[in-house]
Each structure stands twice: as structure tokens, then as C-alpha cells.
Coordinates of C-alpha atoms and ligand atoms in Angstrom, one line a residue:
M9 CA 0.3 0.1 0.1
A10 CA 1.2 3.9 -0.6
R11 CA 1.9 5.6 2.5
I12 CA 2.3 9.2 3.6
T13 CA 5.1 9.4 5.7
A14 CA 6.4 12.9 5.8
S15 CA 5.0 16.3 5.4
V16 CA 7.1 19.4 4.2
Y17 CA 6.1 23.1 4.7
T18 CA 7.5 26.1 2.8
S19 CA 6.8 29.5 1.5
H20 CA 7.3 29.6 -2.1
V21 CA 8.7 33.7 -2.9
P22 CA 9.3 34.1 -6.5
A23 CA 12.5 36.1 -5.9
I24 CA 13.8 32.9 -4.3
G25 CA 13.7 31.1 -7.9
A26 CA 15.4 34.1 -9.4
A27 CA 18.2 34.0 -6.8
V28 CA 18.6 30.0 -7.5
D29 CA 18.5 30.5 -11.4
L30 CA 20.7 33.9 -11.7
G31 CA 23.2 32.3 -9.3
K32 CA 22.9 34.2 -6.2
T33 CA 22.4 31.6 -3.3
H34 CA 25.8 32.3 -1.7
E35 CA 25.1 36.2 -1.7
P36 CA 25.2 37.8 1.7
Y37 CA 21.6 38.6 1.4
W38 CA 20.4 34.8 0.2
Q39 CA 22.9 32.6 1.9
P40 CA 21.2 32.6 5.7
L41 CA 18.1 31.6 3.7
F42 CA 19.4 28.5 1.5
D43 CA 21.9 27.8 4.8
G44 CA 18.2 27.2 6.4
F45 CA 17.0 24.4 3.7
A46 CA 20.9 22.7 3.9
P47 CA 19.3 20.2 6.2
S48 CA 16.5 19.5 4.3
R49 CA 17.9 18.7 1.0
Q50 CA 20.0 16.2 2.9
W51 CA 16.9 14.9 4.5
L52 CA 15.2 14.2 1.2
K53 CA 18.2 12.4 -0.3
V54 CA 17.9 10.2 2.3
Q55 CA 13.9 9.8 2.3
K56 CA 13.9 9.2 -1.4
P57 CA 10.5 9.6 -1.9
D58 CA 8.7 7.9 -4.8
V59 CA 5.8 10.7 -5.2
I60 CA 5.4 14.2 -3.7
I61 CA 1.8 15.7 -3.2
L62 CA 2.7 19.1 -3.6
V63 CA -0.2 21.6 -2.3
Y64 CA 0.3 25.2 -3.9
N65 CA -1.6 28.2 -5.3
D66 CA -1.4 29.2 -8.9
H67 CA -1.1 33.1 -9.3
A68 CA -3.2 33.7 -12.1
T69 CA -0.8 32.0 -14.2
A70 CA -2.1 28.3 -15.6
F71 CA -5.7 29.8 -14.5
S72 CA -6.4 33.3 -15.2
L73 CA -9.0 35.1 -13.5
D74 CA -11.7 33.7 -16.2
F75 CA -12.3 30.4 -14.0
I76 CA -11.1 29.8 -10.9
P77 CA -11.2 26.3 -9.2
T78 CA -11.0 26.1 -5.4
F79 CA -9.3 22.8 -5.4
A80 CA -7.6 21.2 -8.5
I81 CA -5.5 18.2 -9.0
G82 CA -3.1 17.5 -11.7
T83 CA -3.2 14.5 -13.4
A84 CA -1.3 14.9 -16.6
A85 CA 2.1 12.8 -17.2
A86 CA 4.0 16.3 -17.0
F87 CA 3.7 19.9 -15.9
A88 CA 5.9 22.7 -17.6
P89 CA 7.1 25.5 -15.7
A90 CA 5.1 28.5 -16.5
D91 CA 6.2 31.9 -18.2
E92 CA 5.4 34.2 -15.3
G93 CA 6.6 37.1 -17.5
W94 CA 10.4 36.8 -17.4
G95 CA 10.1 33.8 -19.2
P96 CA 9.7 30.0 -17.8
R97 CA 12.2 29.4 -15.1
P98 CA 15.3 27.2 -16.7
V99 CA 14.3 24.1 -14.2
P100 CA 13.1 20.6 -15.0
T101 CA 9.9 20.0 -16.5
V102 CA 7.8 18.5 -13.3
V103 CA 6.9 14.8 -14.1
G104 CA 3.4 14.0 -12.8
H105 CA 2.0 10.5 -11.5
P106 CA -1.3 10.0 -13.7
E107 CA -2.1 6.9 -11.8
L108 CA -2.2 7.6 -7.9
A109 CA -3.4 11.2 -9.1
S110 CA -6.4 9.6 -10.9
H111 CA -6.7 7.6 -7.9
I112 CA -6.7 10.5 -5.2
A113 CA -9.1 12.2 -7.5
Q114 CA -11.6 9.0 -7.5
S115 CA -11.4 8.5 -3.9
V116 CA -11.5 12.2 -2.5
I117 CA -14.4 13.0 -4.9
Q118 CA -16.0 9.9 -3.2
Q119 CA -15.6 11.3 -0.1
D120 CA -17.4 14.8 -1.0
F121 CA -14.5 16.6 -2.1
D122 CA -15.3 18.0 -5.5
L123 CA -11.7 18.3 -6.9
T124 CA -11.2 19.8 -10.6
I125 CA -9.5 17.6 -12.3
V126 CA -6.8 19.1 -14.7
N127 CA -5.3 17.1 -17.3
K128 CA -2.9 19.9 -19.1
M129 CA -1.4 22.8 -17.1
D130 CA 1.8 24.7 -16.4
V131 CA 3.0 25.1 -13.1
D132 CA 4.2 28.6 -11.5
H133 CA 6.6 29.9 -8.9
G134 CA 4.2 28.4 -6.2
L135 CA 5.4 24.8 -7.3
T136 CA 8.6 25.1 -8.8
V137 CA 10.3 27.4 -5.7
P138 CA 9.7 25.0 -3.0
L139 CA 11.3 22.0 -5.4
S140 CA 14.3 24.0 -5.9
L141 CA 14.3 24.9 -2.3
M142 CA 14.0 21.3 -1.3
C143 CA 16.2 19.6 -4.1
G144 CA 18.8 22.1 -5.0
E145 CA 19.5 22.8 -8.6
P146 CA 19.3 19.8 -10.7
T147 CA 19.2 20.3 -15.0
P148 CA 16.7 19.7 -17.0
A149 CA 18.1 16.5 -18.3
Q150 CA 19.0 15.2 -14.5
G151 CA 15.2 16.2 -13.7
W152 CA 13.3 16.4 -10.2
P153 CA 14.2 13.7 -8.2
C154 CA 10.6 12.1 -8.2
P155 CA 7.2 12.5 -9.8
V156 CA 4.9 15.4 -8.2
I157 CA 1.3 15.5 -8.3
P158 CA 0.5 19.6 -8.2
V159 CA -2.7 20.3 -5.8
A160 CA -3.6 23.7 -6.7
V161 CA -5.9 25.7 -4.1
N162 CA -7.6 29.1 -4.8
V163 CA -6.2 31.6 -2.2
V164 CA -6.1 34.5 -4.7
Q165 CA -9.6 35.4 -5.6
Y166 CA -12.3 35.3 -2.5
P167 CA -14.0 33.1 -1.4
V168 CA -11.1 31.0 -0.7
P169 CA -11.7 27.5 1.4
S170 CA -11.4 27.8 5.1
G171 CA -8.8 26.6 6.9
Q172 CA -11.2 23.6 8.3
R173 CA -11.9 22.5 4.6
C174 CA -8.1 22.5 3.8
F175 CA -7.4 20.5 6.9
D176 CA -10.2 18.1 6.2
L177 CA -9.3 17.7 2.5
G178 CA -5.6 16.6 3.8
R179 CA -7.4 13.9 5.9
A180 CA -9.2 12.7 2.5
I181 CA -6.2 12.7 0.7
R182 CA -3.9 10.2 3.5
K183 CA -7.5 8.1 2.8
A184 CA -7.0 8.0 -0.4
V185 CA -3.2 7.4 -0.6
E186 CA -3.6 4.4 1.8
S187 CA -6.2 2.8 -0.5
F188 CA -3.7 2.9 -3.6
D189 CA -2.2 -0.8 -4.1
E190 CA 1.3 -0.2 -4.5
D191 CA 4.0 0.4 -2.2
L192 CA 4.9 4.4 -2.3
N193 CA 6.4 6.5 -0.2
V194 CA 4.7 9.5 -0.3
Q195 CA 5.3 12.9 1.0
I196 CA 2.7 16.1 1.1
W197 CA 4.0 19.7 0.9
G198 CA 2.2 22.5 1.8
T199 CA 3.8 25.7 0.6
G200 CA 2.9 29.5 0.6
G201 CA 3.0 32.4 3.1
M202 CA 4.3 33.1 6.0
S203 CA 3.6 36.7 6.9
H204 CA 3.2 39.0 3.7
Q205 CA 1.3 41.5 1.9
L206 CA 2.2 42.6 -1.5
Q207 CA 0.0 45.6 -1.8
G208 CA -2.0 48.5 -0.4
A209 CA -1.5 50.3 3.0
R210 CA 0.0 47.6 4.8
A211 CA 2.6 46.3 2.0
G212 CA 5.4 45.0 3.4
L213 CA 4.0 43.4 6.4
I214 CA 5.8 41.1 8.3
N215 CA 4.6 39.4 11.8
S216 CA 7.2 37.0 13.5
D217 CA 5.5 36.5 16.6
W218 CA 2.1 35.4 14.9
D219 CA 4.1 33.4 12.3
N220 CA 5.8 31.7 14.8
R221 CA 2.7 30.8 17.1
F222 CA 1.6 29.6 13.7
L223 CA 4.4 27.3 13.7
D224 CA 3.6 26.1 17.3
L225 CA 0.1 25.6 16.7
L226 CA 0.7 23.4 13.4
I227 CA 2.7 21.3 15.3
E228 CA 0.8 20.8 18.5
N229 CA -2.7 22.0 18.0
P230 CA -3.4 21.6 14.3
T231 CA -7.2 20.7 15.0
G232 CA -7.7 24.2 16.6
L233 CA -5.7 25.7 14.3
A234 CA -7.9 24.8 11.6
R235 CA -10.6 26.5 13.0
L236 CA -9.1 29.9 12.8
P237 CA -11.0 32.5 10.7
H238 CA -9.8 34.2 7.5
I239 CA -10.1 37.3 9.1
D240 CA -7.5 36.4 11.3
Y241 CA -4.9 35.5 8.9
V242 CA -5.5 38.6 7.2
R243 CA -5.4 40.9 9.9
E244 CA -2.1 39.1 11.6
A245 CA -0.3 38.1 8.6
G246 CA -1.4 40.3 5.9
S247 CA -3.6 39.7 3.0
E248 CA -1.1 37.3 1.2
G249 CA -0.6 35.6 5.1
I250 CA -3.9 33.6 3.6
E251 CA -1.9 31.2 1.9
L252 CA -0.9 29.6 4.9
V253 CA -4.3 27.4 4.9
M254 CA -2.4 25.5 2.3
W255 CA -0.3 24.4 4.9
L256 CA -3.4 22.9 6.9
I257 CA -4.1 20.6 4.1
A258 CA -0.2 18.7 4.5
R259 CA -0.8 18.9 8.5
G260 CA -4.0 17.2 8.0
A261 CA -2.6 14.3 5.9
M262 CA -0.5 13.2 9.2
A263 CA -1.1 10.0 11.0
D264 CA -2.2 11.8 14.4
I265 CA -5.2 13.5 12.4
A266 CA -6.4 10.0 11.0
G267 CA -6.7 8.3 14.3
P268 CA -4.9 7.4 17.4
A269 CA -1.1 7.8 16.6
P270 CA 1.7 9.9 18.3
R271 CA 2.0 13.4 16.9
P272 CA 4.5 13.4 14.2
R273 CA 8.1 14.2 15.0
V274 CA 9.9 17.5 13.8
H275 CA 12.8 16.9 11.9
H276 CA 13.8 20.6 11.1
R277 CA 12.3 23.8 12.0
F278 CA 13.5 27.2 10.1
Y279 CA 12.2 30.6 10.0
H280 CA 13.9 33.5 8.3
V281 CA 13.0 37.3 7.2
P282 CA 12.9 38.6 5.0
A283 CA 13.1 37.4 1.7
S284 CA 11.8 39.6 -1.0
N285 CA 8.5 41.1 0.9
T286 CA 7.9 37.6 2.7
A287 CA 9.0 35.9 6.0
V288 CA 10.2 32.5 5.4
G289 CA 8.7 29.6 7.4
H290 CA 9.7 25.7 6.9
L291 CA 8.9 22.8 8.8
I292 CA 9.7 18.7 8.2
L293 CA 7.3 16.8 10.4
E294 CA 8.0 13.1 10.0
D295 CA 5.0 10.2 10.9
A296 CA 6.6 7.3 13.2
P297 CA 7.6 4.7 11.3
Ligands
LIG101 C1 5.8 37.6 -3.4 C2 5.1 36.6 -2.2 C3 4.4 35.5 -2.8 O1 4.2 34.4 -2.1 C4 4.2 35.5 -4.3 O2 3.4 35.1 -4.6 C5 4.6 36.7 -5.2 C6 5.8 37.8 -4.6 C7 7.1 38.6 -2.8 O3 7.2 38.3 -1.6 O4 7.5 39.3 -3.4
LIG102 FE1 2.4 33.4 -3.4

């Protein structure tokens, strides 16, 4: 049977992708950030996941404001890096896992979550920047270390899904993975955040105390955190801080949410300000073997 063994949480700032692509990771501004992910890159090499379910948001790249799925799953065999205005990032094409993705769609829709099935789409910085942070800089010929199933969440155009809905979707995804009849080591990643606001009077807002409290609660009391209303995210973490609801999908997919099981182990925790306009948060949680 397939099983979810770990969850990873990270911001996805586009400037981080530009720093990688332009060879700036060792510059004084960027080095502390990339150093914070060094243990994670090492960990990923040891873990060797077979598939990563990568929860992210599209930033009006693949989905324009013409149509906006609340939750979408990518079932394609491959996803090209999107052109976000400066040309596509020179990173590998993202290889998908159509069989597991279709199975998750089938199972999760039967569990009453109406996923949009996406058979063709490009993926933007929301998905490729977390891969760069966690996997380093493979050439397009080398490729990313394993297939990736994109799960896109609308956190751009209101109404966006509640933290509770995201958390419950994570739980449904775990159930779906555990009913896939192949021995696969699956990870689930939640991306976006942490505190940031890109426009308006509060542009540049960072709230480190709130961010760190969010990390504490995500580890220790995710069920309580799932009940936090949108207004608290926006008030405390800025308008784009709402991206953090996506982290609850990954947390909802851990073993302790499915039934009696120990809380996941914190393998790594990192927080850094600033990266562009954003506070960067990062966690790795591992289920007990
Ligand atoms: C920035 C952060 C984001 O999450 C994003 O999607 C776009 C820009 C920023 O900090 O510049
Ligand atoms: Fe974003």
C-alpha cells in the first residue's frame, strides 16, 4: 500500500527562484535562507520519496481570473514551468504521477470533496520554488528527484476555502493514498506564506510572533488551528498570509489526524526574515515509522 510518511512546509517566494536561477544563492542576502534549507536537502536525499503531493497556489498563471477552481489536482504526465512574465524558469519539467493522481481524484471526490481534474497545465513559482529549495539545482536533463502531483488551491480570489476545509481535505487525501495498491513512499508538501502583504497601505507587513505561533500550533494543535477564521490570517499575517491555509492540507494528512497515533516528529524547523516581501517559514514533520 502507498503511505504518507512525512509533510514539508515552506514559503514559495518568486524572488527565491530568481536567486537560484541567477546564481545568487551565496550572496549575503540569500545565503542564510539557503543555509536554512541545507539539512532539508540532505534529508530529502535520504528519504527518497516515490511521489510528492505538492499543495500550492497558482498565481493567475495557469488559471486566469476567467475560471478559478477552489481545489484542483493535476493528473497529467508532465507539467511545464510557466512563463510568469520573464520567461519560464530554466528548471526541469515536473513529471506527474497520473495513476496515483487519478486514484486520489476518485477517492477524494467519493469522500465529497469536489476536486477539479486538470489534465493539462503549467506550474508557476508556487510549485517550482519549493522544489528548488528542497531539491537544489538539478539540470533539466537530470530532472527533479521524483514525480510530483500538483494540488492547486485558490487563495487568490475570494471566496477562498476555510482552514477547516483544507484540513479535512488533507485527511481525505491520506485516506486516498492509503487505498492505492502500490508500495509507494509518499510525501505531502504545503506551501505559501508566511506573513506577507504585497499591496495596499500595509504592503511589506511581517509578523514574526504570529508566524512562530502558527508553526507551534501547526505542530501541537492543528485541530484548533484549523478553526482559525480567514480574518485572523489577513489581520495578523497580511492579505497574502492567507496562503497559509494550504499548510493545513499537508498537516491534515498526517497519521495523528487520521486516528490514534503519536504526534509527528519535528525533523527540522526554520524561520527567516526577509525574503523579498515575505517571512519564510519551513518545517519538516515525520510520522513514526
Ligand atoms: C512575493 C511572495 C509571494 O508569495 C508571491 O506569490 C509573489 C511575491 C514576494 O514576496 O515578493
Ligand atoms: Fe504566493
